[in-house]
Tab-separated table of C-alpha atoms in Angstrom:
chain	number	residue	atom	x	y	z
A	1	UNK	CA	134.529	92.042	96.866
A	2	UNK	CA	136.411	94.755	94.961
A	3	UNK	CA	139.058	92.127	94.276
A	4	UNK	CA	136.379	89.808	92.886
A	5	UNK	CA	135.230	92.534	90.475
A	6	UNK	CA	138.814	92.985	89.322
A	7	UNK	CA	139.136	89.230	88.872
A	8	UNK	CA	135.878	89.105	86.893
A	9	UNK	CA	136.990	91.946	84.614
A	10	UNK	CA	140.421	90.375	84.172
A	11	UNK	CA	139.079	86.930	83.362
A	12	UNK	CA	136.229	87.925	81.055
A	13	UNK	CA	136.945	91.472	79.840
A	14	UNK	CA	140.724	91.541	79.443
A	15	UNK	CA	141.288	93.833	82.451
A	16	UNK	CA	138.839	96.446	81.196
A	17	UNK	CA	138.374	99.216	83.771
A	18	UNK	CA	134.755	99.484	84.834
A	19	UNK	CA	134.019	103.072	83.849
A	20	UNK	CA	132.100	104.931	81.133
A	21	UNK	CA	131.794	104.855	78.227
A	22	UNK	CA	131.657	101.049	78.147
A	23	UNK	CA	130.522	100.870	74.526
A	24	UNK	CA	133.615	102.675	73.237
A	25	UNK	CA	135.943	100.770	75.540
A	26	UNK	CA	135.100	97.173	74.604
A	27	UNK	CA	134.898	95.242	71.326
A	28	UNK	CA	131.500	93.628	71.914
A	29	UNK	CA	128.804	96.105	72.801
A	30	UNK	CA	125.580	97.861	71.831
A	31	UNK	CA	124.634	101.459	72.560
A	32	UNK	CA	120.926	102.230	72.763
A	33	UNK	CA	119.026	105.503	72.551
A	34	UNK	CA	116.669	105.725	75.527
A	35	UNK	CA	114.917	109.105	75.550
A	36	UNK	CA	113.417	111.064	72.654
A	37	UNK	CA	115.968	113.601	71.389
A	38	UNK	CA	114.705	117.174	71.367
A	39	UNK	CA	111.761	116.333	73.628
A	40	UNK	CA	111.125	117.722	77.112
A	41	UNK	CA	112.047	115.136	79.704
A	42	UNK	CA	108.656	115.385	81.439
A	43	UNK	CA	106.708	114.808	78.225
A	44	UNK	CA	104.497	111.782	78.918
A	45	UNK	CA	105.466	109.992	75.731
A	46	UNK	CA	109.144	110.532	76.505
A	47	UNK	CA	108.780	109.226	80.062
A	48	UNK	CA	106.982	106.150	78.748
A	49	UNK	CA	109.719	105.523	76.176
A	50	UNK	CA	112.440	105.841	78.832
A	51	UNK	CA	110.632	103.315	81.015
A	52	UNK	CA	109.892	100.880	78.181
A	53	UNK	CA	113.376	100.913	76.707
A	54	UNK	CA	115.464	100.900	79.878
A	55	UNK	CA	113.450	98.070	81.428
A	56	UNK	CA	113.011	96.206	78.132
A	57	UNK	CA	116.788	96.032	77.641
A	58	UNK	CA	117.311	95.132	81.291
A	59	UNK	CA	114.880	92.231	80.999
A	60	UNK	CA	116.724	90.971	77.921
A	61	UNK	CA	120.077	91.032	79.723
A	62	UNK	CA	118.985	89.555	83.081
A	63	UNK	CA	116.944	86.540	84.044
A	64	UNK	CA	115.491	86.312	87.556
A	65	UNK	CA	118.018	83.796	88.859
A	66	UNK	CA	121.171	85.212	87.240
A	67	UNK	CA	123.967	86.062	89.654
A	68	UNK	CA	124.293	89.863	89.641
A	69	UNK	CA	126.692	92.441	91.037
A	70	UNK	CA	124.801	95.684	91.678
A	71	UNK	CA	127.621	98.263	91.649
A	72	UNK	CA	127.432	101.962	92.457
A	73	UNK	CA	130.458	104.212	91.897
A	74	UNK	CA	130.284	107.665	93.469
A	75	UNK	CA	132.979	110.210	92.648
A	76	UNK	CA	133.590	113.096	95.021
A	77	UNK	CA	136.348	115.228	96.509
A	78	UNK	CA	138.751	113.471	98.848
A	79	UNK	CA	137.654	115.713	101.709
A	80	UNK	CA	133.948	115.021	101.118
A	81	UNK	CA	132.748	113.040	104.156
A	82	UNK	CA	129.121	112.797	103.040
A	83	UNK	CA	129.304	109.082	102.275
A	84	UNK	CA	130.963	108.286	105.581
A	85	UNK	CA	128.462	110.253	107.640
A	86	UNK	CA	125.441	109.188	105.646
A	87	UNK	CA	125.912	106.002	103.608
A	88	UNK	CA	124.225	105.894	100.225
A	89	UNK	CA	120.554	104.916	100.439
A	90	UNK	CA	120.200	103.583	96.888
A	91	UNK	CA	120.469	100.052	98.289
A	92	UNK	CA	118.082	100.567	101.194
A	93	UNK	CA	115.512	102.018	98.829
A	94	UNK	CA	115.743	99.643	95.892
A	95	UNK	CA	116.673	96.288	97.458
A	96	UNK	CA	113.633	94.312	98.555
A	97	UNK	CA	115.187	92.167	101.299
A	98	UNK	CA	116.964	94.359	103.829
A	99	UNK	CA	118.833	91.355	105.238
A	100	UNK	CA	120.665	91.200	101.929
A	101	UNK	CA	122.304	94.523	102.759
A	102	UNK	CA	124.588	92.716	105.187
A	103	UNK	CA	126.500	91.665	102.069
A	104	UNK	CA	126.975	95.244	100.844
A	105	UNK	CA	130.651	96.083	100.434
A	106	UNK	CA	132.152	99.589	100.391
A	107	UNK	CA	135.652	100.581	99.346
A	108	UNK	CA	137.375	103.849	98.489
A	109	UNK	CA	139.391	103.741	95.281
A	110	UNK	CA	141.513	106.218	93.357
A	111	UNK	CA	139.268	108.120	90.992
A	112	UNK	CA	138.392	105.964	87.986
A	113	UNK	CA	139.856	108.549	85.587
A	114	UNK	CA	142.875	109.406	87.726
A	115	UNK	CA	145.382	107.748	85.368
A	116	UNK	CA	144.480	110.188	82.596
A	117	UNK	CA	146.620	113.252	81.974
A	118	UNK	CA	144.141	115.825	83.214
A	119	UNK	CA	145.121	116.847	86.750
A	120	UNK	CA	141.527	117.761	87.619
A	121	UNK	CA	141.051	114.234	88.948
A	122	UNK	CA	143.869	114.365	91.492
A	123	UNK	CA	141.589	115.542	94.290
A	124	UNK	CA	138.833	113.009	93.659
A	125	UNK	CA	138.092	109.558	95.047
A	126	UNK	CA	135.665	106.912	93.857
A	127	UNK	CA	133.512	105.233	96.482
A	128	UNK	CA	132.502	101.810	95.196
A	129	UNK	CA	129.539	99.927	96.639
A	130	UNK	CA	128.975	96.312	95.570
A	131	UNK	CA	126.007	94.106	96.379
A	132	UNK	CA	125.835	90.481	95.179
A	133	UNK	CA	122.190	89.713	94.418
A	134	UNK	CA	119.768	88.529	91.747
A	135	UNK	CA	117.486	90.505	89.462
A	136	UNK	CA	114.476	89.548	91.560
A	137	UNK	CA	116.106	91.133	94.632
A	138	UNK	CA	116.021	94.617	93.078
A	139	UNK	CA	113.222	97.103	92.468
A	140	UNK	CA	114.883	97.700	89.160
A	141	UNK	CA	111.989	99.436	87.394
A	142	UNK	CA	111.909	102.202	90.002
A	143	UNK	CA	115.704	102.370	90.119
A	144	UNK	CA	116.068	102.780	86.354
A	145	UNK	CA	113.529	105.608	86.426
A	146	UNK	CA	115.552	107.283	89.189
A	147	UNK	CA	118.759	106.992	87.137
A	148	UNK	CA	117.001	108.649	84.195
A	149	UNK	CA	116.439	111.728	86.396
A	150	UNK	CA	120.157	112.252	87.016
A	151	UNK	CA	120.146	115.639	85.251
A	152	UNK	CA	116.664	116.779	86.287
A	153	UNK	CA	115.246	117.986	89.625
A	154	UNK	CA	113.050	115.204	90.974
A	155	UNK	CA	112.391	113.506	94.350
A	156	UNK	CA	113.867	110.252	93.010
A	157	UNK	CA	117.272	111.786	92.218
A	158	UNK	CA	119.804	109.438	93.727
A	159	UNK	CA	122.265	112.066	94.968
A	160	UNK	CA	119.911	115.002	95.330
A	161	UNK	CA	121.307	115.782	98.811
A	162	UNK	CA	124.891	115.691	97.575
A	163	UNK	CA	124.850	117.242	94.117
A	164	UNK	CA	128.608	117.888	94.189
A	165	UNK	CA	129.180	114.174	93.655
A	166	UNK	CA	128.639	112.168	90.482
A	167	UNK	CA	127.676	108.531	90.187
A	168	UNK	CA	127.416	105.564	87.848
A	169	UNK	CA	125.430	102.404	88.497
A	170	UNK	CA	126.411	99.163	86.796
A	171	UNK	CA	124.607	95.838	86.749
A	172	UNK	CA	127.076	93.038	86.118
A	173	UNK	CA	125.567	89.719	85.034
A	174	UNK	CA	128.091	87.284	86.457
A	175	UNK	CA	126.182	84.307	85.051
A	176	UNK	CA	126.039	85.530	81.448
A	177	UNK	CA	129.184	87.727	81.515
A	178	UNK	CA	127.347	90.893	80.464
A	179	UNK	CA	127.302	94.441	81.861
A	180	UNK	CA	124.389	96.899	81.697
A	181	UNK	CA	124.985	100.615	82.198
A	182	UNK	CA	122.148	103.141	81.901
A	183	UNK	CA	124.363	106.226	81.945
A	184	UNK	CA	121.487	108.732	82.053
A	185	UNK	CA	118.154	109.368	80.332
A	186	UNK	CA	119.840	109.607	76.937
A	187	UNK	CA	121.310	106.173	76.540
A	188	UNK	CA	122.341	102.732	77.722
A	189	UNK	CA	125.399	100.566	77.028
A	190	UNK	CA	125.444	96.781	77.146
A	191	UNK	CA	128.693	94.891	76.677
A	192	UNK	CA	129.420	91.161	76.777
A	193	UNK	CA	132.451	88.915	77.005
A	194	UNK	CA	131.068	86.866	74.089
A	195	UNK	CA	129.633	88.577	71.019
A	196	UNK	CA	127.012	85.876	70.514
A	197	UNK	CA	125.452	86.637	73.888
A	198	UNK	CA	124.522	90.055	72.477
A	199	UNK	CA	122.855	88.734	69.322
A	200	UNK	CA	119.370	88.158	70.852
A	201	UNK	CA	119.491	91.694	72.271
A	202	UNK	CA	120.600	93.045	68.879
A	203	UNK	CA	117.615	91.374	67.207
A	204	UNK	CA	114.953	92.101	69.820
A	205	UNK	CA	115.857	95.750	70.469
A	206	UNK	CA	117.285	96.670	67.072
A	207	UNK	CA	115.031	99.688	66.556
A	208	UNK	CA	116.384	101.246	69.748
A	209	UNK	CA	120.051	101.235	68.676
A	210	UNK	CA	121.567	104.720	68.617
A	211	UNK	CA	121.779	105.740	64.950
A	212	UNK	CA	125.137	107.445	65.458
A	213	UNK	CA	126.737	104.071	66.247
A	214	UNK	CA	124.459	101.818	64.206
A	215	UNK	CA	126.902	101.205	61.351
A	216	UNK	CA	129.606	100.032	63.767
A	217	UNK	CA	127.137	97.805	65.627
A	218	UNK	CA	125.683	96.311	62.437
A	219	UNK	CA	129.177	95.399	61.276
A	220	UNK	CA	129.691	93.480	64.514
A	221	UNK	CA	126.760	91.201	63.709
């Protein structure tokens, strides 16, 4: 399955490495502002905006029957055995059909930033979990809310029992050749193999585009 992800990225994204920040790494992408800057995370209006925007973009990118790769990358020290002793429960919690979990693949990769000059990554591995599924297989609304709590104490925190590790969750639309990455409560990147596949998203969610990158994104369209 890891090989199939590599093949997908090679064929459609010119060997792009699946790692953040996707928007700054690929020529066709949109970066969205999700939360309200300068507002307390628990503010009701902020929580509602996070929910509306993260799910609104998700629903634009994925249709119910699209073929999806639900990918979770967890980075931790090489000696950290947490994931071997207690496999990640993000799939058990947010996948509706437990029989589907028989297709879950796990591999241990060199850390996704290991090739960079900084030696701090030498002692890290990336655990990659991949589940082929469809949008309708996932409790995505609840999952996106949980991702938005990455930096805040909350029962839904995905790695709250292993805070030494960091994670990124990607939703790869194999059918439409698009990738959705809600990197935390602040923002979300969507990239596509074909620029025109982003145009409906650009029009429908234009007000949510991060102002810092708006000029670059407007020039694309």
